[in-house]
Amino acid sequence: MKKLSIMIAAVCFTFSYGQKVSDYKYVALPEKFTGFKNDQYKLDVLLTNTLKQKKYTVVVGSRNQWTTEANSNPCSVLNADVVNDSGFLRNKIILEFKDCNGKVVLSQKASTPIKEFVEGFQDALKQALVTVPVSSPKELQTETIVEEMSTSEPAKEVSNHTVENNSSNHTGKYTNGKISLQKVQIDDSQFILVENNSSVPFATFKATTKKDTFKVKLKSGESTFGYYENGNIVIEMPKGNEDYTKEVFILK
């Protein structure tokens, strides 16, 4: 039967599964870091110089002061902050990087026994900056959906993946009864679990020397362990005070 009408629609969705600090070229610094009142102890200078050494382009001030490339796509810019987390006896900071949606991409705590503010805060920031990788910018992954509809045939949907990992690596959905997570295989040694509509992984798994056992980095920034058990994924969830609970995510 001759088709009476055909409609083809191409829709592009942006995925940022597993986005890392190194995926970004630009880093924006605020006018003042969180928790520092009258003096930032030249932490902005230290952070700027170190990021430049690691091949990042640092932008400051309002967006009209940014480069044309960064201003045209603010989601290509990572937002940095140094949070004053000091206690009674130690100078402590939290180095944070957030994406354009306010999702934390990296959060690193550091402290120092040096009590002088300038030397102490700078020492803590230097420790935190060790964890920041060298910039290696990547384009956001995209997926194109092509849908064809006609009056003579049922609607068909064809997926043309342009992501680096093909659909065979998207190995199912898991749930603990409260949230549903999609498993996405990054490579042979690591995978992530992501929630719908989230640009930050719920958990990132990296293989260890023991089969089916993984080091896990949670969305909160906490580190723990996970493993397969009867086809399900188990995460040892930190409770504080070195206690853990067993969280089982069942394959749907």
Tab-separated table of C-alpha atoms in Angstrom, residues 3-122:
chain	number	residue	atom	x	y	z
A	3	LYS	CA	2.213	5.490	2.058
A	4	LEU	CA	0.021	8.551	2.375
A	5	SER	CA	2.302	10.485	4.653
A	6	ILE	CA	5.730	10.194	6.161
A	7	MET	CA	7.089	12.242	9.025
A	8	ILE	CA	10.707	12.052	10.056
A	9	ALA	CA	11.780	13.767	13.249
A	10	ALA	CA	15.301	13.978	14.550
A	11	VAL	CA	15.704	14.787	18.208
A	12	CYS	CA	19.041	15.239	19.921
A	13	PHE	CA	19.464	14.546	23.598
A	14	THR	CA	22.510	15.580	25.581
A	15	PHE	CA	24.064	13.071	27.961
A	16	SER	CA	26.761	13.849	30.485
A	17	TYR	CA	27.105	10.396	31.990
A	18	GLY	CA	30.431	10.176	33.758
A	19	GLN	CA	31.423	13.786	33.082
A	20	LYS	CA	34.753	14.520	34.755
A	21	VAL	CA	36.621	17.724	35.526
A	22	SER	CA	39.104	16.889	32.784
A	23	ASP	CA	36.275	16.890	30.212
A	24	TYR	CA	36.084	20.683	30.535
A	25	LYS	CA	38.270	23.383	29.024
A	26	TYR	CA	36.918	26.380	30.949
A	27	VAL	CA	36.733	26.928	34.714
A	28	ALA	CA	34.976	29.967	36.200
A	29	LEU	CA	36.026	31.446	39.544
A	30	PRO	CA	33.632	33.416	41.771
A	31	GLU	CA	34.410	36.896	43.006
A	32	LYS	CA	34.698	35.521	46.531
A	33	PHE	CA	35.063	31.959	47.808
A	34	THR	CA	32.434	30.563	50.190
A	35	GLY	CA	33.068	31.124	53.904
A	36	PHE	CA	35.928	33.600	53.493
A	37	LYS	CA	34.969	37.041	54.747
A	38	ASN	CA	37.636	39.715	54.480
A	39	ASP	CA	40.633	37.810	53.159
A	40	GLN	CA	40.961	34.888	50.753
A	41	TYR	CA	44.696	34.485	51.527
A	42	LYS	CA	45.548	34.563	47.802
A	43	LEU	CA	43.773	31.257	47.255
A	44	ASP	CA	42.339	32.659	44.031
A	45	VAL	CA	45.858	33.270	42.709
A	46	LEU	CA	46.993	29.773	43.697
A	47	LEU	CA	43.910	28.151	42.164
A	48	THR	CA	44.186	30.161	38.937
A	49	ASN	CA	47.875	29.432	38.433
A	50	THR	CA	47.504	25.719	39.169
A	51	LEU	CA	44.531	25.316	36.832
A	52	LYS	CA	46.441	27.065	34.055
A	53	GLN	CA	49.345	24.677	34.611
A	54	LYS	CA	46.850	21.841	34.166
A	55	LYS	CA	45.800	23.289	30.769
A	56	TYR	CA	42.467	24.859	31.867
A	57	THR	CA	41.332	28.295	30.709
A	58	VAL	CA	40.212	30.302	33.744
A	59	VAL	CA	37.432	32.870	33.352
A	60	VAL	CA	36.412	35.364	36.031
A	61	GLY	CA	33.842	38.059	36.594
A	62	SER	CA	30.488	38.345	34.827
A	63	ARG	CA	29.743	36.413	31.649
A	64	ASN	CA	30.291	39.437	29.422
A	65	GLN	CA	33.946	39.262	30.482
A	66	TRP	CA	34.309	35.631	29.392
A	67	THR	CA	35.712	34.531	26.063
A	68	THR	CA	33.240	34.381	23.183
A	69	GLU	CA	33.415	30.581	23.096
A	70	ALA	CA	32.700	30.205	26.819
A	71	ASN	CA	29.949	32.830	26.821
A	72	SER	CA	28.144	31.182	23.910
A	73	ASN	CA	27.925	27.879	25.772
A	74	PRO	CA	27.907	28.354	29.568
A	75	CYS	CA	27.459	24.604	30.087
A	76	SER	CA	30.961	24.124	28.718
A	77	VAL	CA	32.209	26.027	31.780
A	78	LEU	CA	32.849	24.378	35.125
A	79	ASN	CA	32.293	26.495	38.249
A	80	ALA	CA	34.983	26.271	40.925
A	81	ASP	CA	34.762	27.218	44.587
A	82	VAL	CA	36.977	26.916	47.653
A	83	VAL	CA	34.835	26.488	50.762
A	84	ASN	CA	36.185	27.445	54.189
A	85	ASP	CA	35.529	24.322	56.269
A	86	SER	CA	37.880	25.126	59.145
A	87	GLY	CA	37.529	23.646	62.595
A	88	PHE	CA	38.836	24.800	65.946
A	89	LEU	CA	42.388	23.502	65.541
A	90	ARG	CA	42.878	22.964	61.797
A	91	ASN	CA	42.572	24.983	58.622
A	92	LYS	CA	40.326	22.964	56.300
A	93	ILE	CA	38.886	23.604	52.855
A	94	ILE	CA	36.634	21.870	50.337
A	95	LEU	CA	37.538	22.301	46.678
A	96	GLU	CA	34.377	21.980	44.582
A	97	PHE	CA	33.631	21.944	40.881
A	98	LYS	CA	30.005	22.169	39.696
A	99	ASP	CA	28.456	22.052	36.238
A	100	CYS	CA	26.017	24.613	34.823
A	101	ASN	CA	23.108	22.834	36.564
A	102	GLY	CA	24.744	23.061	39.976
A	103	LYS	CA	25.615	19.354	40.054
A	104	VAL	CA	28.864	18.544	41.850
A	105	VAL	CA	31.430	17.056	39.442
A	106	LEU	CA	34.240	16.914	42.007
A	107	SER	CA	34.401	17.667	45.726
A	108	GLN	CA	37.707	17.240	47.524
A	109	LYS	CA	38.327	17.935	51.225
A	110	ALA	CA	41.765	18.820	52.565
A	111	SER	CA	43.173	20.000	55.884
A	112	THR	CA	46.509	21.054	57.352
A	113	PRO	CA	48.031	21.344	60.828
A	114	ILE	CA	49.580	24.677	59.801
A	115	LYS	CA	47.767	27.244	61.936
A	116	GLU	CA	48.834	30.426	60.112
A	117	PHE	CA	45.999	31.362	57.785
A	118	VAL	CA	47.943	32.183	54.610
A	119	GLU	CA	50.312	29.205	54.758
A	120	GLY	CA	47.652	26.901	56.193
A	121	PHE	CA	44.862	27.520	53.696
A	122	GLN	CA	47.297	27.469	50.778
